Each structure stands twice: as structure tokens, then as C-alpha cells.
Coordinates of C-alpha atoms in Angstrom, one line a residue:
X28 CA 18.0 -6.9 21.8
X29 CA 16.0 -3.7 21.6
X30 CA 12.6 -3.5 20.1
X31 CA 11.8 -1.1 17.2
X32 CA 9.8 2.1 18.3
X33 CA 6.6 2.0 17.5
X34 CA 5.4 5.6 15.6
X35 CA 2.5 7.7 15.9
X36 CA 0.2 5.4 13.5
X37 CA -3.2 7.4 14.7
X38 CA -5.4 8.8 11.9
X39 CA -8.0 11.5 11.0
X40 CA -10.7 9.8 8.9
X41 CA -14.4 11.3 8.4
X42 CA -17.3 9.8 6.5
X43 CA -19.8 11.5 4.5
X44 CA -23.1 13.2 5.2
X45 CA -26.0 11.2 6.0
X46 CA -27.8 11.0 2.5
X47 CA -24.7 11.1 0.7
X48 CA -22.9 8.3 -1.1
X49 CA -20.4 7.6 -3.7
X50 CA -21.7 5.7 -6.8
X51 CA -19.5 3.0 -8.7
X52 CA -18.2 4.1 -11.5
X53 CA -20.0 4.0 -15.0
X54 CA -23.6 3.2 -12.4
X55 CA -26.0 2.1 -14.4
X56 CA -23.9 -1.0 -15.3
X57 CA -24.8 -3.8 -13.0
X58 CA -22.5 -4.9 -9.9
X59 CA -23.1 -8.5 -7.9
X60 CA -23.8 -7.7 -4.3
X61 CA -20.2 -8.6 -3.2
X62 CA -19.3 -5.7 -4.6
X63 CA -21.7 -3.4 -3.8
X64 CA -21.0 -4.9 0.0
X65 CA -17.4 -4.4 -0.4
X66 CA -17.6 -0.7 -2.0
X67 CA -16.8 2.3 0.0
X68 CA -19.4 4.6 -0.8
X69 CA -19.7 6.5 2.6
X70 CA -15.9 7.4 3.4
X71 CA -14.5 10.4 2.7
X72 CA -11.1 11.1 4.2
X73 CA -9.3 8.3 5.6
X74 CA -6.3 10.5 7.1
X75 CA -5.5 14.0 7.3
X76 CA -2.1 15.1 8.6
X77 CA 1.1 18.0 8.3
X78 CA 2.8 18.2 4.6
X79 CA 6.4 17.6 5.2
X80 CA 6.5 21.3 4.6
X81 CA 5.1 22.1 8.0
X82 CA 3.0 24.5 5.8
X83 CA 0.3 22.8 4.4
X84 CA -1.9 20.0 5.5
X85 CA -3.0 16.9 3.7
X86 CA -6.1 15.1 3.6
X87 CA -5.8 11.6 2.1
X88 CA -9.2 9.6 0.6
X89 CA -11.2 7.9 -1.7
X90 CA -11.8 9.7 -5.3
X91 CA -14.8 12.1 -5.4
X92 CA -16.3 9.8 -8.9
X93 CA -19.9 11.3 -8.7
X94 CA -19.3 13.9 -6.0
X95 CA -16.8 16.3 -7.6
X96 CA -19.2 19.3 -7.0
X97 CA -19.8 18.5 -3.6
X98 CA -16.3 18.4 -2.8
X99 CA -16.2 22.2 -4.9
X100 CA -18.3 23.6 -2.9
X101 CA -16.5 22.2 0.5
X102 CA -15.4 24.5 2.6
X103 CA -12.0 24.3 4.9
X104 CA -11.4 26.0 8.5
X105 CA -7.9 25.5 10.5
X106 CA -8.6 25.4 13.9
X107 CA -8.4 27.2 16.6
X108 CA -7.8 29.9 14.6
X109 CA -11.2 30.4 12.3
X110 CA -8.9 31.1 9.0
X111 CA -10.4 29.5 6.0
X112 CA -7.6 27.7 4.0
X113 CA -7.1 27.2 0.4
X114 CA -7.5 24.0 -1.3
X115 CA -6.3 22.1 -4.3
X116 CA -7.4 18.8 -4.9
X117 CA -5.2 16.2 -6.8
X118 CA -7.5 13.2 -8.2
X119 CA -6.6 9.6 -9.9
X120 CA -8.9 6.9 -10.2
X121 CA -8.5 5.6 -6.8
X122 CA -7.5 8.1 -4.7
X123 CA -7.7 12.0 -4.1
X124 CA -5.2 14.0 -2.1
X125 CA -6.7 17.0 -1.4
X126 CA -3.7 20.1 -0.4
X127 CA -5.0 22.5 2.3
X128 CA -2.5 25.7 1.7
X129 CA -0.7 28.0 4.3
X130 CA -2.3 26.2 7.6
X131 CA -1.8 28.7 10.1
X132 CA 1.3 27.4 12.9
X133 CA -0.3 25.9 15.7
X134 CA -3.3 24.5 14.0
X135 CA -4.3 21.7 15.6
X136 CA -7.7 20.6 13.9
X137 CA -9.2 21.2 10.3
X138 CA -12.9 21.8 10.0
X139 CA -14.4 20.8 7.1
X140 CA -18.0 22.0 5.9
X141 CA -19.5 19.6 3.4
X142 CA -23.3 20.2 2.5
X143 CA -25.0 21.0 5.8
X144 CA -22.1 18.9 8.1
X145 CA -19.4 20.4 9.8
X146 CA -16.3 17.6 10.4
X147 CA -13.5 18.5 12.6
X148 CA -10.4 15.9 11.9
X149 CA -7.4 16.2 14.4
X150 CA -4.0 17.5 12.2
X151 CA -2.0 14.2 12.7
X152 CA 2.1 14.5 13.3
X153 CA 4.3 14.2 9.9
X154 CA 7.3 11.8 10.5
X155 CA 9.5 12.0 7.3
X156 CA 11.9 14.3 8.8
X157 CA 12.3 11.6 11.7
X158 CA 12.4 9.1 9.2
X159 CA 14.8 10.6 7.0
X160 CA 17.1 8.4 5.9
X161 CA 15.2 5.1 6.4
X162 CA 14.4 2.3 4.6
X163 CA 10.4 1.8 4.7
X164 CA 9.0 -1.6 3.9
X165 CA 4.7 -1.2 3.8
X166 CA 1.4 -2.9 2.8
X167 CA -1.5 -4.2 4.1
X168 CA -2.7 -6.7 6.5
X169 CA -6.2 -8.7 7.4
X170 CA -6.1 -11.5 9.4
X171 CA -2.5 -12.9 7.7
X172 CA -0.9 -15.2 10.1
X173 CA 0.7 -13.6 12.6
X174 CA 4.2 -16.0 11.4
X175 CA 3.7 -14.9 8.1
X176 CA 3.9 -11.3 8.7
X177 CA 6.8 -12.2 10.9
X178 CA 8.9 -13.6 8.3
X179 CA 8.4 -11.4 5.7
X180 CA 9.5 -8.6 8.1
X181 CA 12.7 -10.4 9.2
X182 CA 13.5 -11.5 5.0
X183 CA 13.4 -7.5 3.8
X184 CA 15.1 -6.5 6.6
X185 CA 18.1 -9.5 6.7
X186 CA 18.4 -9.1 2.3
X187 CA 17.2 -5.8 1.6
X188 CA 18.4 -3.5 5.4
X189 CA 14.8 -2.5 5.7
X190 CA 14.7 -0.4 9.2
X191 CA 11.2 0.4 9.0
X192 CA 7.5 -1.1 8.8
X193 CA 4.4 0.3 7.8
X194 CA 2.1 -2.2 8.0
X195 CA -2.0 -1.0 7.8
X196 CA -4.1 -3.5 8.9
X197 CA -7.5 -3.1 7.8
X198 CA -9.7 -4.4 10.5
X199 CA -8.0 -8.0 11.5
X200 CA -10.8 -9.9 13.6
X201 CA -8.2 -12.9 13.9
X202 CA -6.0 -10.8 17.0
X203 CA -6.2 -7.3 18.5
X204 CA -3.5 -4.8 16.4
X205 CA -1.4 -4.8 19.1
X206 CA -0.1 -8.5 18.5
X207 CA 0.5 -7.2 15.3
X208 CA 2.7 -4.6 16.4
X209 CA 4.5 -7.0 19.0
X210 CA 5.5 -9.6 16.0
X211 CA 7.1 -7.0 14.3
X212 CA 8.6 -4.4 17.1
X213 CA 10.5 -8.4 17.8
X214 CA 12.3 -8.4 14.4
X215 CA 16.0 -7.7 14.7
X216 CA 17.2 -4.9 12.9
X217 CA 14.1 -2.9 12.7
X218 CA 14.4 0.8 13.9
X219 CA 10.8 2.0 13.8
X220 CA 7.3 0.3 13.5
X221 CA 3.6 1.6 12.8
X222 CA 0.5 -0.1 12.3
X223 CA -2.3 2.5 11.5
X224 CA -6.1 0.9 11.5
X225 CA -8.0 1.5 8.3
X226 CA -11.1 -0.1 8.8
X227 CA -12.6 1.3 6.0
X228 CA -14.0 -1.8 3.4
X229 CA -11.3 -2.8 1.1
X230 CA -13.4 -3.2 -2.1
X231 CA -13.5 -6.0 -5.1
X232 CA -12.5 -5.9 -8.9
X233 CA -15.3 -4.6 -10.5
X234 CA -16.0 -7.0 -13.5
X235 CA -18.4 -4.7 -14.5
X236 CA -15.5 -2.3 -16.2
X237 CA -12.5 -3.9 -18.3
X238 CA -10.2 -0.7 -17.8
X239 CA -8.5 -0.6 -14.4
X240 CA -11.1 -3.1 -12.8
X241 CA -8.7 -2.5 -9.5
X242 CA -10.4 0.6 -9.1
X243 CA -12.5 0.4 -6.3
X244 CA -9.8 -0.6 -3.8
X245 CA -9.4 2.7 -2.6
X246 CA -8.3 1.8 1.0
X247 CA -4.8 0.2 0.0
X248 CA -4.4 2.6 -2.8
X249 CA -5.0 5.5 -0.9
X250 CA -3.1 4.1 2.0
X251 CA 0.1 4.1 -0.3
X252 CA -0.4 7.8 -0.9
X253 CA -0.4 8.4 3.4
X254 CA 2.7 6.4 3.3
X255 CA 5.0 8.7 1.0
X256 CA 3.4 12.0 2.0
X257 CA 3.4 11.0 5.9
X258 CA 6.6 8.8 6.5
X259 CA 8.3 8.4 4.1
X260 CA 9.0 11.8 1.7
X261 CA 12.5 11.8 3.3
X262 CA 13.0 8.0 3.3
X263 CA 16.4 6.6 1.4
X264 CA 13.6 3.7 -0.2
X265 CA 10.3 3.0 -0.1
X266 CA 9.5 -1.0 -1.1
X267 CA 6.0 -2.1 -1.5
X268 CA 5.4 -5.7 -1.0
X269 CA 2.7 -7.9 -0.1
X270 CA 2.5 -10.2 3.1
X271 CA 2.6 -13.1 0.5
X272 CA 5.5 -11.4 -1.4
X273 CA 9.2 -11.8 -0.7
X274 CA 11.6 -9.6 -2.9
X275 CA 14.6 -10.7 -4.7
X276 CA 17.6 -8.9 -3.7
X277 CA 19.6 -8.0 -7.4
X278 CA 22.9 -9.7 -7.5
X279 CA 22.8 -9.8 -3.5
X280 CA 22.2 -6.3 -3.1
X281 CA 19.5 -3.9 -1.3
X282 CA 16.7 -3.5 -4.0
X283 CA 16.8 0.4 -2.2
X284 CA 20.3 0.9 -3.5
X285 CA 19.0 -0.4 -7.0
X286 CA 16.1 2.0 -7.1
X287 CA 18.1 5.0 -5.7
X288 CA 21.5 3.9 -8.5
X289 CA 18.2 4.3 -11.0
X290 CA 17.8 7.6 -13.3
X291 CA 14.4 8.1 -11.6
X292 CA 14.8 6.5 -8.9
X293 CA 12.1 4.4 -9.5
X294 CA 12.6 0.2 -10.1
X295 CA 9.8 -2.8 -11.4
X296 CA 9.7 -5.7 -11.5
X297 CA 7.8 -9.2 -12.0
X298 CA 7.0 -11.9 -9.6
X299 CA 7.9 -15.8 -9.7
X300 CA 5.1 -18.3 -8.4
X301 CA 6.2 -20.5 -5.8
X302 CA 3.1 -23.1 -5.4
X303 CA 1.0 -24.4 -2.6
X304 CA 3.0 -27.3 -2.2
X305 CA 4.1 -27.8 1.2
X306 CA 8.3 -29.0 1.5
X307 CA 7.2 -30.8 5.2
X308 CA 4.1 -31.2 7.2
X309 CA 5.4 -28.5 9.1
X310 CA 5.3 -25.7 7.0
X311 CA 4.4 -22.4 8.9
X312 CA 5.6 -19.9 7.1
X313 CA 7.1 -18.9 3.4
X314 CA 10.2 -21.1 4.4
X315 CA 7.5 -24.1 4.3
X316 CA 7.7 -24.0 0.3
X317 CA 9.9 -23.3 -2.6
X318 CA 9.0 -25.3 -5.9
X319 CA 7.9 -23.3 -8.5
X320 CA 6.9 -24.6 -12.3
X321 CA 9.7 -25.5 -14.5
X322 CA 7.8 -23.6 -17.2
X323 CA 9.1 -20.3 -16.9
X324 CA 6.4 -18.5 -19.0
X325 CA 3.4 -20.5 -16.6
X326 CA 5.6 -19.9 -13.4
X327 CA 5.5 -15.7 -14.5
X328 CA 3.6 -13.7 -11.5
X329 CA 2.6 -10.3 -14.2
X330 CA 2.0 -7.5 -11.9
X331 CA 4.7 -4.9 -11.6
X332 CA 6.2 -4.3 -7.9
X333 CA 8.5 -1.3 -7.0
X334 CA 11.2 0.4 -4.9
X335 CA 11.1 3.9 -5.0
X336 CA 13.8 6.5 -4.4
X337 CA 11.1 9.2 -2.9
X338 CA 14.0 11.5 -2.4
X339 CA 13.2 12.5 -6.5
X340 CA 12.3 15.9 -7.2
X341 CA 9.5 14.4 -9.2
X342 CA 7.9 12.5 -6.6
X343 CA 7.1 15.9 -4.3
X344 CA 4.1 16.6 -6.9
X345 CA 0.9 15.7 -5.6
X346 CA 0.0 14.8 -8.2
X347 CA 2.2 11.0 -8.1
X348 CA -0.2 8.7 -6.8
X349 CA 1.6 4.9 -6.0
X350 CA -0.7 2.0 -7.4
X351 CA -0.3 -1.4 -6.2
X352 CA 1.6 -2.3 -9.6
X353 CA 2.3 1.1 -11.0
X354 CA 3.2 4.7 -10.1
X355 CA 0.4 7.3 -11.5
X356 CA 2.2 10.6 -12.8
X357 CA 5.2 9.2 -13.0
X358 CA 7.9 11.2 -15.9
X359 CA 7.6 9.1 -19.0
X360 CA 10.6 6.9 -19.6
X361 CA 11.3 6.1 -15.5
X362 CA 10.0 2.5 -15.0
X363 CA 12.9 0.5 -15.1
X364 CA 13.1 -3.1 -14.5
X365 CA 17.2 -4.0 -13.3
X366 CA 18.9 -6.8 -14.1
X367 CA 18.1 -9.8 -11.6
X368 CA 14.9 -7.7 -9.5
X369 CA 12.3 -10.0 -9.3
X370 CA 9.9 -10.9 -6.3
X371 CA 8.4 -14.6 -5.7
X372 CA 4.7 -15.0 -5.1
X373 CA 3.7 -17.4 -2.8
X374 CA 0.6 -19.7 -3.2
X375 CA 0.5 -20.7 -0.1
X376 CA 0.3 -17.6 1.9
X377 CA -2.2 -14.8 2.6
X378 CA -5.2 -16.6 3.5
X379 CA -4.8 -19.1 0.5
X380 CA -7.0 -17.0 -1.3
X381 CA -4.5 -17.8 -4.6
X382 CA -3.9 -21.4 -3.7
X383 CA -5.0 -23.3 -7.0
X384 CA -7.8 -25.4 -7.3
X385 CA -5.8 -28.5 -8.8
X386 CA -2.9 -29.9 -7.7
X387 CA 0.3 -29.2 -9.3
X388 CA 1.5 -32.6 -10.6
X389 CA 5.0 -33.1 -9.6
X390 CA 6.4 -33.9 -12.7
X391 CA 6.2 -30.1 -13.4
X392 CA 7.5 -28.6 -10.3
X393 CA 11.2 -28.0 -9.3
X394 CA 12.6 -26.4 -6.3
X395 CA 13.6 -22.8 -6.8
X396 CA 17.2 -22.3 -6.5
X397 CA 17.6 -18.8 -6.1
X398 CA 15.1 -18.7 -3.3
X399 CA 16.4 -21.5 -1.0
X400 CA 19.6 -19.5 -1.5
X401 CA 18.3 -16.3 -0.7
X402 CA 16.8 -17.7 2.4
X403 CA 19.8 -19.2 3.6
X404 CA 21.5 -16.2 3.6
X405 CA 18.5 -14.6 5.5
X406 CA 19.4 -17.0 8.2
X407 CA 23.3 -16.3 8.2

């Protein structure tokens, strides 16, 4: 059997100047000191890299909130050349791409000068063009069980044809990255694998705002941004699911051929719990469980996942930032949910941390069908 290649995952971060921080939005509210802890206020680009275009670069980073002037007044160098480069930044609440235009050929650094500072980042390779075609599977991982990660690989790729993995793993402590990268360069099927290191700190929901209180998660969010722009702007499909998330395949087909059959291009859909409710003392990974609540409205998982055609003329403005559970500057009208796409949830999984405090009684639970199908044919 041969192993998936493993890509260039390196990346170009920088943090900001000594002295200079970014503040939480709305400040003055108060914020418990998990959150402050788990706030990134000191990064400021987590990876900077080639535009697709071979003509621009792009840096790739937390949202400027309080420091909009200080970014203004930044100033951009390609290297080794000395030209100062033009730049265009493209901001949502989580994440700012900023567009660095006409990069000389050859440039193989970009200095940037931010209040008294000077930071040189390495230009990082872009692989859509070497990716074109494929079928990119990403998210994020800490510390998930190495079986876990392993099984969710193998699902996508068996139901869905994924070929490729992103998977950022943002500071595991549990291995070293590279037993990451052996667990998955081992699934059959898989043509390529990366595993960039972000170690930059995740962030909390920040209670202390009831709009977006996701906000502050600017790693993951930004991280979906590098995974468009850098792999995946010639991709056939790009699916974002979480290690604890296994996706439905439609009627037994590819949820990348739904999205790219789509208008947009772009499918959502909801989740299906499956509980913490082990089917043997054995269970080691999502195959370990599969009963869900027979109430259909309390079983409902809410947040919106998606498969994304990023082929679409629409999705080359930078301004189109993907959310966990939404696309930002989407067209109006494109978020279409098809018949049968769904994704189940599982309690269980991903460090327990949504493993309910009470048991399920039993009276209420009944295997899930449509998953013990779907992972027999996984293991056809």
C-alpha cells in the first residue's frame, strides 16, 4: 500500500511588538480569566504564503479590532529585492487576510515594518495548482485520540473519495505531530497529507457579547481561510468537519459531488447527536456508539456544516472568509441544504468535552440506522 505524501505544511507566523496587544472586543465589558488566558492578543500573522496567482502574496491572521491604525500605517518590503508592495487588507470578525500586490518573481521573504519592529516572514510555497482536482477534507486537532483522528480519516475518504487531509493541530502535548501525520499518511486511499502547527491559543466564547460570541477563535477561523487560499483554490471540494464529526453521504453519494451539482457550489447542513453511550466495553473509536434520541427535535445538532465547490468565481474574492458554521461574503441566496446531507455529532468523542452530565435513560435512545449502515459500507 503506498502512503499519502505528506505536503509542505511549514508556516510564516509573526507576533506583535513588544508593548502592543489586541484588546477584546467591546473592552470595558468584563471577561473571566479563562478568557483573557485563552485570548490571542499578541499574534499577528499566523501564515504568509504565494496567492495562487503567483503574483501576490498573502498574509493570513487574527482581526486588527483595536489596531486598525497600526496596521494603516504598516509598511511592506519583498525581499531580496527592497520593493515596497501594495497592500489591501480584507477584514471579518475573526480573521483578516491582508493582499500584498505585484510581489516581485523570486521574492523569497516579506519584511514587514510595524511601529518601530521590522519582521521578516519566509513566502511559504502555494499548493492549489498541485492539488487541483482534489478532494480536501480539514479541521483542527489537540490532543484527539490518535484512533479517532484515524477513523474519521478513513470514513470521508471510504463514503465521501476524500484524497486529501489538512489537519492543523494546534499544539497537541498528548504525541509529537509527527504521529499525527503517520496515522493519517496510513489511511488507504489518501493521496496527500499536511499537518501545519498553529500554536497560537485557540480562544473561548466570550459570554461577555451575545452577537457572534465565537468570535475570539481566531486560530481555527483564520486557519480555514489558509486552507482555501493555500491548498485548496483549485480543489474539486473542500469539506470541513470536526474530529468528532462524521458526514452523511446524500443518498450514497460524495457530499463533493452535491456541493459542486449546487448553483453556488456551496452545501449546509445540520448535525444528528449520537450520545455517550458506549455499544461495548470496547469502544475506541466513533464505531464504539450509534444510539441517538428518538426525539428528533432533542437529537438536532444546530450548527451549519459545509462542502464547498471553491472552483466558484465567487469564492476567489478575498473577501469570502469560511466560518466554522457559515461562509462570510457569501452571494445571497447560495446556502443550500440538499436532500439527505446531514452529519452526526458524536458525544463521545473529542476529549468528551460535550459528553452530557446525566445519563441518557435508555428508554429514550435507539440505535441510528442510517449510521450503522453508513459504516458498514465504510468497511466494504
Amino acid at each position: 500500500m503506498m502512503e499519502a505524501a505528506l505536503l509542505d505544511a511549514e508556516s510564516s507566523a509573526a507576533a506583535l511588538p513588544a508593548g502592543t496587544r489586541r484588546e477584546p472586543r467591546m473592552p470595558q465589558r468584563r471577561r473571566d480569566q479563562a478568557f483573557l488566558d485563552a485570548f490571542d492578543a499578541t499574534g499577528m500573522v499566523y501564515d504568509c504564503f504565494w496567492h495562487a496567482d503567483g503574483r501576490r502574496v498573502l498574509l493570513v491572521g487574527p482581526p486588527p479590532v483595536n489596531l486598525v491604525a497600526d496596521y494603516y500605517l504598516a509598511r511592506f518590503t519583498a525581499l531580496p529585492s527592497g520593493n515596497a508592495v501594495t497592500r489591501r487588507f480584507h477584514s471579518s470578525l475573526s480573521v483578516m487576510i491582508t493582499e500584498l500586490i505585484d510581489v516581485p518573481t523570486g521574492s523569497t521573504a516579506i519584511a514587514i515594518r510595524f511601529g518601530r519592529e521590522t519582521i521578516e516572514l519566509p513566502i511559504r510555497a502555494n499548493l492549489s495548482a498541485q492539488l487541483a482536482g482534489a478532494r480536501i477534507l480539514f479541521g483542527m486537532n489537540r490532543n484527539n485520540d490518535l484512533r479517532w483522528i484515524g477513523e474519521w480519516a478513513r470514513f470521508h475518504q471510504r463514503l465521501h473519495g476524500t484524497d486529501t487531509i489538512v489537519l492543523y493541530d494546534n499544539g497537541s502535548t498528548d504525541y509529537a505531530v509527527e504521529a499525527v501525520v503517520e496515522t493519517l499518511r496510513a489511511v488507504p486511499g489518501l493521496a496527500h497529507v499536511a499537518v501545519p502547527v498553529w500554536r497560537q491559543p485557540f480562544g473561548r466564547t466570550d459570554t461577555a457579547v451575545r452577537l457572534n460570541p465565537y468570535w475570539a477563535h481566531f486560530p481555527q477561523i483564520a486557519s480555514m481561510s489558509a486552507v482555501l487560499r493555500r491548498y485548496g483554490a483549485q480543489a474539486t471540494g473542500i469539506l470541513n468537519a470536526d474530529i468528532d464529526e462524521l458526514v452523511a453521504p446524500p443518498d450514497g453519494r460524495s457530499i463533493y459531488a452535491v456541493a459542486s451539482g449546487l448553483r453556488h457550489g456551496l452545501a449546509v447542513f445540520r448535525g444528528r447527536w449520537i450520545e455517550a453511550v458506549p455499544l461495548t466495553d470496547a469502544a475506541a473509536d466513533h464505531r464504539g456508539y450509534g444510539v441517538s434520541l428518538t426525539d428528533a427535535k432533542r437529537a438536532r445538532s444546530r450548527p451549519n456544516k459545509w462542502a464547498l465547490d471553491p472552483r466558484r468565481g465567487w469564492v476567489a474574492n478575498l473577501k469570502v472568509h469560511p466560518y466554522w458554521h457559515w461562509i462570510a461574503g457569501r452571494p445571497m441566496f447560495s446556502k443550500i441544504t440538499p436532500d439527505g446531507a446531514h452529519y452526526w455529532h458524536f458525544r463521545g468523542i473529542n476529549t468528551n468535552w460535550k459528553r452530557s452530565s446525566d445519563p441518557v435513560p435508555r428508554e429514550l435512545l435507539a440505535p441510528d440506522a442510517d449510521l450503522a449502515a453508513a459504516f458498514a459500507r465504510a468497511a466494504s
